[in-house]
mmCIF file of C-alpha atoms and ligand atoms in Angstrom:
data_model
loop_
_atom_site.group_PDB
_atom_site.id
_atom_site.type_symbol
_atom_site.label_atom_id
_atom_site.label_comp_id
_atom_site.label_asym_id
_atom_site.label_seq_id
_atom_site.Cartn_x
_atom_site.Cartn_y
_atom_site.Cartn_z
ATOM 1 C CA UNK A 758 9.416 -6.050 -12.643
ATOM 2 C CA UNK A 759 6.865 -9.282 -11.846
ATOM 3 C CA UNK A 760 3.507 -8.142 -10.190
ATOM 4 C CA UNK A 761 1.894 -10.962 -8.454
ATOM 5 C CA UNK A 762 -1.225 -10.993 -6.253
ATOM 6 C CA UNK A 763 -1.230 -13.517 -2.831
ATOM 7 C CA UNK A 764 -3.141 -14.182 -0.256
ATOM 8 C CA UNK A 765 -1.688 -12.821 2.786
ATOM 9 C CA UNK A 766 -1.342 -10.614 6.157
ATOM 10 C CA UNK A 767 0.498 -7.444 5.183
ATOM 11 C CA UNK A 768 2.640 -7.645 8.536
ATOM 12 C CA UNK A 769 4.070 -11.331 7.730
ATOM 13 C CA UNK A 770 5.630 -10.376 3.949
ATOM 14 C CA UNK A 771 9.257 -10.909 3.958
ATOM 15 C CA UNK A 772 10.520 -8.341 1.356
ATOM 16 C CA UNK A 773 12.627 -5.358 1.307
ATOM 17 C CA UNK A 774 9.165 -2.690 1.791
ATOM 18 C CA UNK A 775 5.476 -2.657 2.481
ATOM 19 C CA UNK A 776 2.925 -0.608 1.985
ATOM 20 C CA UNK A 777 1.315 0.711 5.283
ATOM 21 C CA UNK A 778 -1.991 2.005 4.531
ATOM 22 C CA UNK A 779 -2.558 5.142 6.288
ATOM 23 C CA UNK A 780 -3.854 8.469 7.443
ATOM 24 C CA UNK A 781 -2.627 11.875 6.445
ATOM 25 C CA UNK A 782 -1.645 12.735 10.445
ATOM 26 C CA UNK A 783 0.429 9.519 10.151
ATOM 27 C CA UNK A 784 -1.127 8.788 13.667
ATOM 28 C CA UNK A 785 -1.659 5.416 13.368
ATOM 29 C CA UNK A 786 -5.482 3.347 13.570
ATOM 30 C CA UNK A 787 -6.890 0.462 12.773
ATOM 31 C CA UNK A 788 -7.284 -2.221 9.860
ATOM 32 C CA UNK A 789 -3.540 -2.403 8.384
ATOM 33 C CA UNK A 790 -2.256 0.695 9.894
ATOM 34 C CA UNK A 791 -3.228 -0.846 13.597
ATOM 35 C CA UNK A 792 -1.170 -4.452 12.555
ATOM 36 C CA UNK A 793 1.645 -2.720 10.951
ATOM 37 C CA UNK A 794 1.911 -0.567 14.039
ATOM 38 C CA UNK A 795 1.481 -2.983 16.380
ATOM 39 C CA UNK A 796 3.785 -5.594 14.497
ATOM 40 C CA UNK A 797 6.601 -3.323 14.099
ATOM 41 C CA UNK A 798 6.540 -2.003 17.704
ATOM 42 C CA UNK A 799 3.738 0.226 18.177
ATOM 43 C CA UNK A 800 6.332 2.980 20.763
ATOM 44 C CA UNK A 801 9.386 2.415 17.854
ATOM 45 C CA UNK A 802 6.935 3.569 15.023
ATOM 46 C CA UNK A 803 4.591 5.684 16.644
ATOM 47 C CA UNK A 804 8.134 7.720 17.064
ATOM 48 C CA UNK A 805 9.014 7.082 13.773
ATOM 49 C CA UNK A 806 6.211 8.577 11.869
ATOM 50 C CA UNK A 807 5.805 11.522 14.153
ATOM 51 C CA UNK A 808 8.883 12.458 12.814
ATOM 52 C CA UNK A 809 7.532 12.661 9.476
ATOM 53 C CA UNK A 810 5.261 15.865 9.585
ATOM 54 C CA UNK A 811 2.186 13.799 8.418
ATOM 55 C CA UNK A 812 1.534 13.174 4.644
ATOM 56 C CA UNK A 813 -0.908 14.353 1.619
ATOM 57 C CA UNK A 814 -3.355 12.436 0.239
ATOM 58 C CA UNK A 815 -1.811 10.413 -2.808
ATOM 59 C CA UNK A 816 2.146 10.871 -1.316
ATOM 60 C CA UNK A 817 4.116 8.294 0.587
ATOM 61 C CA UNK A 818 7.067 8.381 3.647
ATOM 62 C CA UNK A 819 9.166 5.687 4.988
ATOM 63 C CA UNK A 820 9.955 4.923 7.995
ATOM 64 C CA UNK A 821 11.812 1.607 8.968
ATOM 65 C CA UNK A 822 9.916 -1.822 9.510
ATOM 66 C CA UNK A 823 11.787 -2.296 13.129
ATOM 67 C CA UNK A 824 10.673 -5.431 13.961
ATOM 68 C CA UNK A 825 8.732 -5.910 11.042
ATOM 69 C CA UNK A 826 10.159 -8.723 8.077
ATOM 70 C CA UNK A 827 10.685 -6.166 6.159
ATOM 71 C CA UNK A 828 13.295 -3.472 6.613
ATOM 72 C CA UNK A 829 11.067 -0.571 5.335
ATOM 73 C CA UNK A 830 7.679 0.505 5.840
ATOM 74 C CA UNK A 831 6.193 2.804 3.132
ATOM 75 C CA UNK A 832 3.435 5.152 4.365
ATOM 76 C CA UNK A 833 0.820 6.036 1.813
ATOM 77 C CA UNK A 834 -2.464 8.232 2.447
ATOM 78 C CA UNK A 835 -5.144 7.061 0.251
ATOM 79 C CA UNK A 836 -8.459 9.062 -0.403
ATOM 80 C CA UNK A 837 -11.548 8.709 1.208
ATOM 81 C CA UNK A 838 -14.484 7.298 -1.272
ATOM 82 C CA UNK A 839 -17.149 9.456 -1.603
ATOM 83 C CA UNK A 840 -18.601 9.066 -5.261
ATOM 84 C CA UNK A 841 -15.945 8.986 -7.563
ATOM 85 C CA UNK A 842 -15.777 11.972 -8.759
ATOM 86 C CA UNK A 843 -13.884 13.941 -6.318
ATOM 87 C CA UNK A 844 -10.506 12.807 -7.557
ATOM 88 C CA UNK A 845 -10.358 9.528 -5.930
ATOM 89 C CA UNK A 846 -8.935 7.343 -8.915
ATOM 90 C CA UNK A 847 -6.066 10.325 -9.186
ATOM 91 C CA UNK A 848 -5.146 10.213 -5.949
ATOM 92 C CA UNK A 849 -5.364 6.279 -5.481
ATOM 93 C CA UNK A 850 -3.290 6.001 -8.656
ATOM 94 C CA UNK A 851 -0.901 8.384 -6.854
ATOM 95 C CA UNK A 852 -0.456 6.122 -4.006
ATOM 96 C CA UNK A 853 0.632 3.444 -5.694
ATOM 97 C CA UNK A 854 3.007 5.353 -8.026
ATOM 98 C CA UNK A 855 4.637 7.168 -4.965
ATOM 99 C CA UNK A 856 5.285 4.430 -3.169
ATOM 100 C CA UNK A 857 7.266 3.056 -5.930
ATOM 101 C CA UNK A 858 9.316 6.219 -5.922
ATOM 102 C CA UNK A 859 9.769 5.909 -2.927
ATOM 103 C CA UNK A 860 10.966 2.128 -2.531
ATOM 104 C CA UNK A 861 13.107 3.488 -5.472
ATOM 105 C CA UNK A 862 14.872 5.742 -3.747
ATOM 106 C CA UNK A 863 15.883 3.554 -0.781
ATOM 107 C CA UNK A 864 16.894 0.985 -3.633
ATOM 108 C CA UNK A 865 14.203 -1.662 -2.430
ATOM 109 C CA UNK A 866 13.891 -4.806 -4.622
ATOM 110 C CA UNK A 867 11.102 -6.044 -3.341
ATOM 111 C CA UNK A 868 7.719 -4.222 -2.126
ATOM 112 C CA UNK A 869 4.206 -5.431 -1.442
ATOM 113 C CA UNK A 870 1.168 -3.603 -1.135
ATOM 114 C CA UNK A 871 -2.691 -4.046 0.969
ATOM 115 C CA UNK A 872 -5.835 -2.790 -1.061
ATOM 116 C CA UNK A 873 -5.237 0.663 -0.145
ATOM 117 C CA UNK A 874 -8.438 3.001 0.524
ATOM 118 C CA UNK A 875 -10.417 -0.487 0.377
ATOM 119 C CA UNK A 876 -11.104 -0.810 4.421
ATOM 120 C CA UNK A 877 -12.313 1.830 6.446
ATOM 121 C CA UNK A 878 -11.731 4.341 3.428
ATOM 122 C CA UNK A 879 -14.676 2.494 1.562
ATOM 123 C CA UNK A 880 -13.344 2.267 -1.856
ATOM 124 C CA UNK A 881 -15.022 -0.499 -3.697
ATOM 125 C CA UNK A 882 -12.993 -2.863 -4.028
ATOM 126 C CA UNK A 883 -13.192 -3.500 -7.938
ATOM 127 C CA UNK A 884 -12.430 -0.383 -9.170
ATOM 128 C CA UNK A 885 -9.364 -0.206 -6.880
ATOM 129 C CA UNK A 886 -8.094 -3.517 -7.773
ATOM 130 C CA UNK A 887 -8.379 -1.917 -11.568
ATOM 131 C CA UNK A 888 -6.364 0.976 -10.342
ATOM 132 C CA UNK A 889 -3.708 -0.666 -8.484
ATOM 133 C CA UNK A 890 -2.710 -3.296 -11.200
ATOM 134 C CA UNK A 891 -3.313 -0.716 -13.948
ATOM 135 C CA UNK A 892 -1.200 1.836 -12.240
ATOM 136 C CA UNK A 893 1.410 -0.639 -11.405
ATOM 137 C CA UNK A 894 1.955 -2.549 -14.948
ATOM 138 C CA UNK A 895 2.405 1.271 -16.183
ATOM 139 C CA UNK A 896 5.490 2.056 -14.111
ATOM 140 C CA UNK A 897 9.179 1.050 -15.095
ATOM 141 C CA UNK A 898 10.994 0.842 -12.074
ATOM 142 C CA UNK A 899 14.873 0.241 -12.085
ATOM 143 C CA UNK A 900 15.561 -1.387 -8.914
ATOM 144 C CA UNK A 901 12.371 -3.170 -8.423
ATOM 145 C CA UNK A 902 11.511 -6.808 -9.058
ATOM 146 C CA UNK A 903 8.842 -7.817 -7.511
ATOM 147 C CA UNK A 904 5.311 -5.928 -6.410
ATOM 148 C CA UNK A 905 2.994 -8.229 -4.665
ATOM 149 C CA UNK A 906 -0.538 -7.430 -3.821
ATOM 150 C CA UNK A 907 -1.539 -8.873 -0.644
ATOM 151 C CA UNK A 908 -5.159 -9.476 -0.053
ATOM 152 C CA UNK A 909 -6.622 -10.364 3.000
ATOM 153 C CA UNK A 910 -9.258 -12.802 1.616
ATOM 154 C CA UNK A 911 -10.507 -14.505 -1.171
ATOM 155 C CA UNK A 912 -12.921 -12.055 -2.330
ATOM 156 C CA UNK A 913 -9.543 -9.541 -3.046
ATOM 157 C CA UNK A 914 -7.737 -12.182 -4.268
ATOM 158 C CA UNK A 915 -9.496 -12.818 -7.074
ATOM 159 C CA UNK A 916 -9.979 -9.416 -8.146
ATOM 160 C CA UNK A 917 -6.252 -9.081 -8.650
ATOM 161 C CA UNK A 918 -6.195 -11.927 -10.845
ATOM 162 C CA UNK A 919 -8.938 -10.771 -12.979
ATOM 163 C CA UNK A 920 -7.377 -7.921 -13.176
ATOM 164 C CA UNK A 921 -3.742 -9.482 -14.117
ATOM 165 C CA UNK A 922 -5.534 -11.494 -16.774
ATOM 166 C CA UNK A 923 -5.219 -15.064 -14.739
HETATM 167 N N1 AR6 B 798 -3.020 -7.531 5.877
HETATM 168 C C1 AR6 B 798 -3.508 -7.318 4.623
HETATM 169 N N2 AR6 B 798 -4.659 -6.683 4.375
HETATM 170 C C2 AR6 B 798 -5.362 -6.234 5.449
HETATM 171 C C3 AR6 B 798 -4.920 -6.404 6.784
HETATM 172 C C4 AR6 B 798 -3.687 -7.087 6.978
HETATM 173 N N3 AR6 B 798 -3.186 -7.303 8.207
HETATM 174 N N4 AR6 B 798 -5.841 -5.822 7.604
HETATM 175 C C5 AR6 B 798 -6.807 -5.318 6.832
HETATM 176 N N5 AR6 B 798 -6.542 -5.570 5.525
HETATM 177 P P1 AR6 B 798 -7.812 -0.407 5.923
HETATM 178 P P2 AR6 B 798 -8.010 2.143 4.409
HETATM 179 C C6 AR6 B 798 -7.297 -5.148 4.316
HETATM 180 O O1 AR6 B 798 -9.090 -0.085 6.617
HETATM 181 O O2 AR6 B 798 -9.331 1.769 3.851
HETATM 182 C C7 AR6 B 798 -6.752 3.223 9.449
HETATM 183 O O3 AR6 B 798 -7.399 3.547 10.625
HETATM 184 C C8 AR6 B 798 -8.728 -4.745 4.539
HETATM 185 O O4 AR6 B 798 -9.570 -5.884 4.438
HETATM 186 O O5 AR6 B 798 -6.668 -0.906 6.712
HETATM 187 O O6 AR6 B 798 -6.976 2.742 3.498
HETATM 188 C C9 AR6 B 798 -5.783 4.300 8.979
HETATM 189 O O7 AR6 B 798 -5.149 4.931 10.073
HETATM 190 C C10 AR6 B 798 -8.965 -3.756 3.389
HETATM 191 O O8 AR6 B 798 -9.341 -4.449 2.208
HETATM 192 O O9 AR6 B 798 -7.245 0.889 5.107
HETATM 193 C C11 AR6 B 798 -6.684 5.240 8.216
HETATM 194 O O10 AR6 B 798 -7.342 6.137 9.090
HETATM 195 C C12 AR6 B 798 -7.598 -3.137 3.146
HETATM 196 O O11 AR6 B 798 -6.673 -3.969 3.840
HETATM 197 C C13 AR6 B 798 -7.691 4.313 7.566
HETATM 198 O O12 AR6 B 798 -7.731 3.149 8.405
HETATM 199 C C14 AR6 B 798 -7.420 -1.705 3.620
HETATM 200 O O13 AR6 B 798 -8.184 -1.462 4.776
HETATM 201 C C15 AR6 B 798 -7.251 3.882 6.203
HETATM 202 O O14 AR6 B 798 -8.295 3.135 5.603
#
């Protein structure tokens, strides 16, 4: 599995799965969450994910990517920063590992993800671009090839690649 880190709108990535980055009522919102909704059909997966009963902090649901790129969109609740120390790095870790399982499972190749928790969740940014990459180069998935982590600017960007040692 190749992890690589691009510069990027979450809604335009043409692989099999991507990561929506949501809340636990699966209600949809803003930041990604509002694009993915709104660039999949916001009536098609508004349907969609009220189907799915909501979802726990750190666990993941698909739904399909309608008129999304990508045939799959994988759900994932991340935590809310508060200081640290209230489980966050568990639970981000968890979102990132679950979605995996879960592209698994509907035999995805492909799958990228936004800086979950990073937005309106306030995690700083660093320590989750530590957690995602760590989490990721951990995993051994079977179908997966490629992860890509999509950041919205610069700024993200380059915390990836300090973080992938380039
Ligand atoms: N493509 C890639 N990255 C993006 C995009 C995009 N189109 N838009 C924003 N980002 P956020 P959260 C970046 O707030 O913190 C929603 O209301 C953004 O710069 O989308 O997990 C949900 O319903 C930031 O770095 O997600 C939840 O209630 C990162 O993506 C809540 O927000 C994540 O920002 C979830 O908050």
């Amino acid at each position: 599995m190749r992890i690589e880190a691009n510069l990027g709108d979450i809604t335009d990535q043409d692989v099999d799965a991507i990561v929506n980055a949501a809340n636990s009522a699966l209600a949809g919102g803003g930041g990604v969450d509002g694009a993915i909704h709104r660039a999949a059909g916001a009536d098609q997966m508004h349907a969609a994910c009220a189907k799915l009963g909501g979802c726990a902090i750190g666990d993941a649901k698909a739904t399909p990517g309608f008129r999304l790129p990508a045939k799959w969109v994988i759900h994932t609740v991340g935590p809310r920063y508060r200081d640290g120390r209230h489980g966050e790095p568990e639970a981000l870790a968890s979102c990132y590992r679950r979605s995996v399982e879960v592209a698994e499972e509907l035999e995805a190749t492909s799958i990228a993800f936004p800086a979950i928790s990073t937005g309106i969740y306030g995690y700083p940014r660093e320590e989750a671009a530590h957690i995602a990459v760590k989490t990721l180069m951990d995993l051994q998935p079977k179908t997966l090839l490629l992860v890509r982590l999509v950041s919205f600017d610069d700024y993200g960007l380059s915390l990836y690649q300090n973080e992938m040692g380039g």
